[in-house]
Short mmCIF file of C-alpha atoms in Angstrom, two decimals:
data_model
loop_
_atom_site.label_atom_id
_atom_site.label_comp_id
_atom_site.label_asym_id
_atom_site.label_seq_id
_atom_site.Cartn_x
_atom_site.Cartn_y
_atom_site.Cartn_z
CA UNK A 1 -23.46 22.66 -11.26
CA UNK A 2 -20.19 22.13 -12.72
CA UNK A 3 -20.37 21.20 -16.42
CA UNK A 4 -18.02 18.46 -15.95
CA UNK A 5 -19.62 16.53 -13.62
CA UNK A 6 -22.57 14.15 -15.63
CA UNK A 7 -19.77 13.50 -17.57
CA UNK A 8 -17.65 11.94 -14.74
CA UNK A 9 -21.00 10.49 -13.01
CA UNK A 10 -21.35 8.71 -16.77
CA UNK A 11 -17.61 7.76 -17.32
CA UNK A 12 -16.71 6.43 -13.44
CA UNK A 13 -20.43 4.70 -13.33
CA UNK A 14 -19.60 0.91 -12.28
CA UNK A 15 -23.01 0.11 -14.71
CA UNK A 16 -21.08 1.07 -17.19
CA UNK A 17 -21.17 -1.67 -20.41
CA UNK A 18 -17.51 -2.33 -20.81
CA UNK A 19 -17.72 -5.92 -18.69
CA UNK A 20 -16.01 -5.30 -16.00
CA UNK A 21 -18.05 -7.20 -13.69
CA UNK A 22 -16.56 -10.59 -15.61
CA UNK A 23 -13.40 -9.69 -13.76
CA UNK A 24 -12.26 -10.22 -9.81
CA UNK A 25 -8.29 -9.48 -10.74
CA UNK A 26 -7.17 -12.82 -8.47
CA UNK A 27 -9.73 -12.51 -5.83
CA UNK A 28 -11.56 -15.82 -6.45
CA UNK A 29 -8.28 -17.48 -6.27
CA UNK A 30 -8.08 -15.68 -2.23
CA UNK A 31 -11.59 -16.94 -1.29
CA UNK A 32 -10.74 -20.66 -3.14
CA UNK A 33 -7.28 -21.03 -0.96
CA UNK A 34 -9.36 -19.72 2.26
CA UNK A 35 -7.49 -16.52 2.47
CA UNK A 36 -10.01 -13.79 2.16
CA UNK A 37 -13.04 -15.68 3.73
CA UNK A 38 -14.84 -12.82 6.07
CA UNK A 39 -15.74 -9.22 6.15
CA UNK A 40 -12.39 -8.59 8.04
CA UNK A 41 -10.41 -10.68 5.44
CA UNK A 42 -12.16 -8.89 2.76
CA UNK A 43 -11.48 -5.45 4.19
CA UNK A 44 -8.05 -5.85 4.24
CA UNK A 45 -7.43 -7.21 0.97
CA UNK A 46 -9.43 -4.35 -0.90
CA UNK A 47 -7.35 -1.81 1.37
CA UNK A 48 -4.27 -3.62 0.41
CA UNK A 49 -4.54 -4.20 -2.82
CA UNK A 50 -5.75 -0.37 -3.69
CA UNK A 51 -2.69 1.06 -1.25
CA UNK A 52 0.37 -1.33 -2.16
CA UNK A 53 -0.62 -3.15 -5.81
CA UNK A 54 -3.42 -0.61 -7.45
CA UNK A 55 -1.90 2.70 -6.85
CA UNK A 56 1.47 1.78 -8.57
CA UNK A 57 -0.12 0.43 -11.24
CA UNK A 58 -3.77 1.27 -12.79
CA UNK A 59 -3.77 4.27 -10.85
CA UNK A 60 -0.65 5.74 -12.29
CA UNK A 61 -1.50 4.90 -15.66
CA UNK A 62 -4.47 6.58 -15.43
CA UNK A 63 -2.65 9.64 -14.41
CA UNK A 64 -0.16 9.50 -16.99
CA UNK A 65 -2.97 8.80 -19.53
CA UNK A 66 -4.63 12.02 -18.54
CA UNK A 67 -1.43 14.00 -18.72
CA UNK A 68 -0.43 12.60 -22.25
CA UNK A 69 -3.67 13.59 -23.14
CA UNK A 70 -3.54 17.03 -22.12
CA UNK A 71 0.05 17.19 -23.80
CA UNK A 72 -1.73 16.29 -26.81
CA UNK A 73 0.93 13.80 -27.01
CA UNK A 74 -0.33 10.42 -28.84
CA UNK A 75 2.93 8.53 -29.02
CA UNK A 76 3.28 9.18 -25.42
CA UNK A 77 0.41 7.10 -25.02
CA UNK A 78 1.48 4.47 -27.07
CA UNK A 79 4.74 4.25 -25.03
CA UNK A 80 2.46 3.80 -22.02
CA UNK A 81 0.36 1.50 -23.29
CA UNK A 82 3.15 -0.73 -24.60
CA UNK A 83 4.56 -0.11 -20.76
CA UNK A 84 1.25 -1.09 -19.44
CA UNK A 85 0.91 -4.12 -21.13
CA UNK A 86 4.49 -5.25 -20.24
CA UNK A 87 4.11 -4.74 -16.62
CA UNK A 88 0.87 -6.98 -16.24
CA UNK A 89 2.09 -10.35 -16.06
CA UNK A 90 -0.70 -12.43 -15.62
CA UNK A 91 -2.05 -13.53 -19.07
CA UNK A 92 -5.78 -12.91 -17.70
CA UNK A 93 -5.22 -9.79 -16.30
CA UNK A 94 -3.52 -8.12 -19.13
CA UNK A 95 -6.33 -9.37 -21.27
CA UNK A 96 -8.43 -7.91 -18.88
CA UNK A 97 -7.47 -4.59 -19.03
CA UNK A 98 -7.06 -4.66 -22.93
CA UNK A 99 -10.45 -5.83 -23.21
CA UNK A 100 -12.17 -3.12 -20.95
CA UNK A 101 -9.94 -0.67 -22.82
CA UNK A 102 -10.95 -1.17 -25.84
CA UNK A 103 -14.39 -1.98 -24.81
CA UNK A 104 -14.41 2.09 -23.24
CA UNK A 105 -13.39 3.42 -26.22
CA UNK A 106 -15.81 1.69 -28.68
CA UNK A 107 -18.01 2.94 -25.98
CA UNK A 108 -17.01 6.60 -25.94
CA UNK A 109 -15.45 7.36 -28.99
CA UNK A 110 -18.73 7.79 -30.81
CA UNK A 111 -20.18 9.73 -28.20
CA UNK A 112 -17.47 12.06 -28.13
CA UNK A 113 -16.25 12.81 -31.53
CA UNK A 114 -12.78 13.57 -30.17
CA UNK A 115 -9.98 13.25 -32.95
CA UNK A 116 -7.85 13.05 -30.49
CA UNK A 117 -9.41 9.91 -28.95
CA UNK A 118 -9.77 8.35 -32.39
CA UNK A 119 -6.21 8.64 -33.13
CA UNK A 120 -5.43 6.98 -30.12
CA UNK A 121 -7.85 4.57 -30.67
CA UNK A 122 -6.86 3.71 -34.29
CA UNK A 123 -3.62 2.51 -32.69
CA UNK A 124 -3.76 1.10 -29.52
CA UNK A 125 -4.04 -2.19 -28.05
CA UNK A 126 -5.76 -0.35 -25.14
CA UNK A 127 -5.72 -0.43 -21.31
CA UNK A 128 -8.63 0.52 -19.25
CA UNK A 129 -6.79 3.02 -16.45
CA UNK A 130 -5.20 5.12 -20.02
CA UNK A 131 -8.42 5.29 -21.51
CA UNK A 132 -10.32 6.52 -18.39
CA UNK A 133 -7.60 9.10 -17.76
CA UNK A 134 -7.41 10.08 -21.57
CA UNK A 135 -11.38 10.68 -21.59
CA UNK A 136 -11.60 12.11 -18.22
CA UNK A 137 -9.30 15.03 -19.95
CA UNK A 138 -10.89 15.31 -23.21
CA UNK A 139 -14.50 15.14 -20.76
CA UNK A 140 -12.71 18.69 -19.11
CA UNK A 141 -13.22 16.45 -15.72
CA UNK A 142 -10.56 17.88 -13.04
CA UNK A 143 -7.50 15.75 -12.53
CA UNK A 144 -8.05 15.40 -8.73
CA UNK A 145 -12.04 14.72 -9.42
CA UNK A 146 -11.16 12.10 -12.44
CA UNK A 147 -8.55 10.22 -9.68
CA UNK A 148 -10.67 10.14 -7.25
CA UNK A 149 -13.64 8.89 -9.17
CA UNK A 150 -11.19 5.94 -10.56
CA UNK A 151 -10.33 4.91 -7.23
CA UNK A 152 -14.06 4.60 -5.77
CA UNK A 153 -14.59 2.80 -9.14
CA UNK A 154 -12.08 0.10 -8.30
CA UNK A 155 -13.31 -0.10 -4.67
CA UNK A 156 -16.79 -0.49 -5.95
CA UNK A 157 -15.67 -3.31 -7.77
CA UNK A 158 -13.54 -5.13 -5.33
CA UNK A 159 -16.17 -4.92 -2.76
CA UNK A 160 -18.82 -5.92 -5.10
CA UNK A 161 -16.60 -9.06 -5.91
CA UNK A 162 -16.21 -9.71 -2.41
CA UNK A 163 -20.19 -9.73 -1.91
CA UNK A 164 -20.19 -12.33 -4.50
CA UNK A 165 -18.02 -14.35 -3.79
CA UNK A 166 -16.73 -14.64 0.29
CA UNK A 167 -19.85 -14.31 0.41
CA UNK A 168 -20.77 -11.16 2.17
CA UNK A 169 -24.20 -9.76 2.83
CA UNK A 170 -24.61 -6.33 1.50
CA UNK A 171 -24.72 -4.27 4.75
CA UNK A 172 -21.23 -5.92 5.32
CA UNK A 173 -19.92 -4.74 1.87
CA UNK A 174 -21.34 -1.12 2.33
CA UNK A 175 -19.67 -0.88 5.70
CA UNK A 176 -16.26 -2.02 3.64
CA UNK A 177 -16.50 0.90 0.97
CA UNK A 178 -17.69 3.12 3.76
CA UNK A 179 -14.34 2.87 5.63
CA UNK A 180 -12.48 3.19 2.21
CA UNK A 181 -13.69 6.40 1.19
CA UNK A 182 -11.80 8.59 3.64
CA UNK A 183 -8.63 6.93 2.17
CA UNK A 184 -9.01 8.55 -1.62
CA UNK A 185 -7.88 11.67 -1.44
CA UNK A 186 -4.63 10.02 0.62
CA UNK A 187 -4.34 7.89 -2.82
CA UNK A 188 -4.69 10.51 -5.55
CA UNK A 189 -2.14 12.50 -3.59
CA UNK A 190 0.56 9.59 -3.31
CA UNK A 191 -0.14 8.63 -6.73
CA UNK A 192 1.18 12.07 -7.93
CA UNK A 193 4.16 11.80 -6.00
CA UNK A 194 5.09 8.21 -7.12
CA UNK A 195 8.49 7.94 -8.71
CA UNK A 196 8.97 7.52 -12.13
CA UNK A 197 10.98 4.12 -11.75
CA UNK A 198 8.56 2.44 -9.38
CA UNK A 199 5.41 2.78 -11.75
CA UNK A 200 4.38 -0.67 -12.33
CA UNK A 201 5.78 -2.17 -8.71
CA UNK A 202 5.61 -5.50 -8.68
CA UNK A 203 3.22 -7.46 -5.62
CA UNK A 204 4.22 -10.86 -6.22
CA UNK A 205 1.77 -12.85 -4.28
CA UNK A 206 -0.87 -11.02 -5.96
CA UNK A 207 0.18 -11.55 -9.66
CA UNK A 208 0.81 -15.18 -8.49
CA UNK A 209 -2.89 -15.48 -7.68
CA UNK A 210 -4.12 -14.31 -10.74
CA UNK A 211 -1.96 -17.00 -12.67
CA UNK A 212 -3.34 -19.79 -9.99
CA UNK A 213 -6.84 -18.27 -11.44
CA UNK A 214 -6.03 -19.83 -14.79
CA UNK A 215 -6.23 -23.23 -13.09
CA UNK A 216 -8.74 -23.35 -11.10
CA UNK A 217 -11.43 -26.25 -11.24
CA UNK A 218 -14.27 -23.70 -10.94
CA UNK A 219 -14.76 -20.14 -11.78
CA UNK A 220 -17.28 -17.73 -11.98
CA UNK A 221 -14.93 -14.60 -13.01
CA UNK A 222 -12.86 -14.97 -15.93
CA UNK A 223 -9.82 -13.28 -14.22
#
């Protein structure tokens, strides 16, 4: 067994205490306006938001939070971070992804005794996506492994929200993450190959709904 791999199991595990579950990113806003309302509906938003929003956004940070990390370069991740938290609009999801951020590397940091880490963490604000791709480094997890892992992490979740809250009974949901999983690979490739200028590309309609979230008479997600 490679020695790398408990460590990803641990660090991509959707159990994981950093609250993550408190968060649907917009989607209850979709299922309160009617839009995402059926297994169908629900299938195509998750594939849609990992292949036009996600990718360009989380999933290059986490890239570029790995490859900082292997530069040994902590004002590159600074820069990014500062980027990251620029780029996300919506006041909830920005706060979102600072939270779980800085929840992961409360988390980690002790377990790992990197210095590296605890620089980083000393001065950031944190975002989620640069914190799993600066531990999936420092964890000597595979770059292709790490991405892949981070995108069946965010499919989890999405589908898991969609159980919730459509809702959806739970053969429908594993049927959803089923079809998904031949599609990772395809996204940790194009990820690599994204353009420097379009990291962060903006999906209007969904940073719209997570602003409508902030209004809504009832939620059950606080994003």
């Amino acid at each position: 067994m490679q020695n790398w791999l408990p460590h990803l199991l641990h660090l991509s595990d959707p159990a994981l205490p950093v609250g993550a579950y408190t968060h649907s990113n917009g989607l209850e806003t979709y299922v309160q306006q009617g839009l995402v309302k059926d297994a169908a509906t629900a299938g195509t938003y998750i594939r849609n938001m990992l292949e036009y929003n996600f990718i360009y956004n989380d999933g290059f940070f986490a890239w570029q939070g790995y490859m900082a990390a292997a530069a040994d370069d902590v004002e590159l991740l600074l820069s990014l971070d500062e980027e990251c938290t620029a780029l996300k609009s919506p006041l909830e999801m920005r706060q979102a992804s600072q939270k779980l951020g800085l929840r992961l590397l409360k988390l980690m940091t002790p377990l790992t005794k990197h210095v590296f880490a605890k620089e980083y963490a000393s001065k950031t604000t944190g975002h989620y996506c640069l914190v799993f791709g600066v531990y999936a480094y420092l964890l000597g997890i595979p770059l292709e492994e790490a991405m892949t892992a981070f995108y069946y992490n965010a499919a989890t979740g999405m589908v898991t929200n969609c159980v919730k809250l459509v809702p959806l009974g739970q053969q429908q949901g594993q049927e959803i993450l089923y079809s998904l999983l031949p599609l990772l690979s395809d996204w940790v490739a194009k990820t690599q190959m994204i353009p420097r200028e379009l990291a962060g590309r903006c999906s209007p309609a969904f940073d719209i709904s997570c602003m409508q979230h902030e209004k809504l008479y009832s939620r059950l997600y606080m994003s």
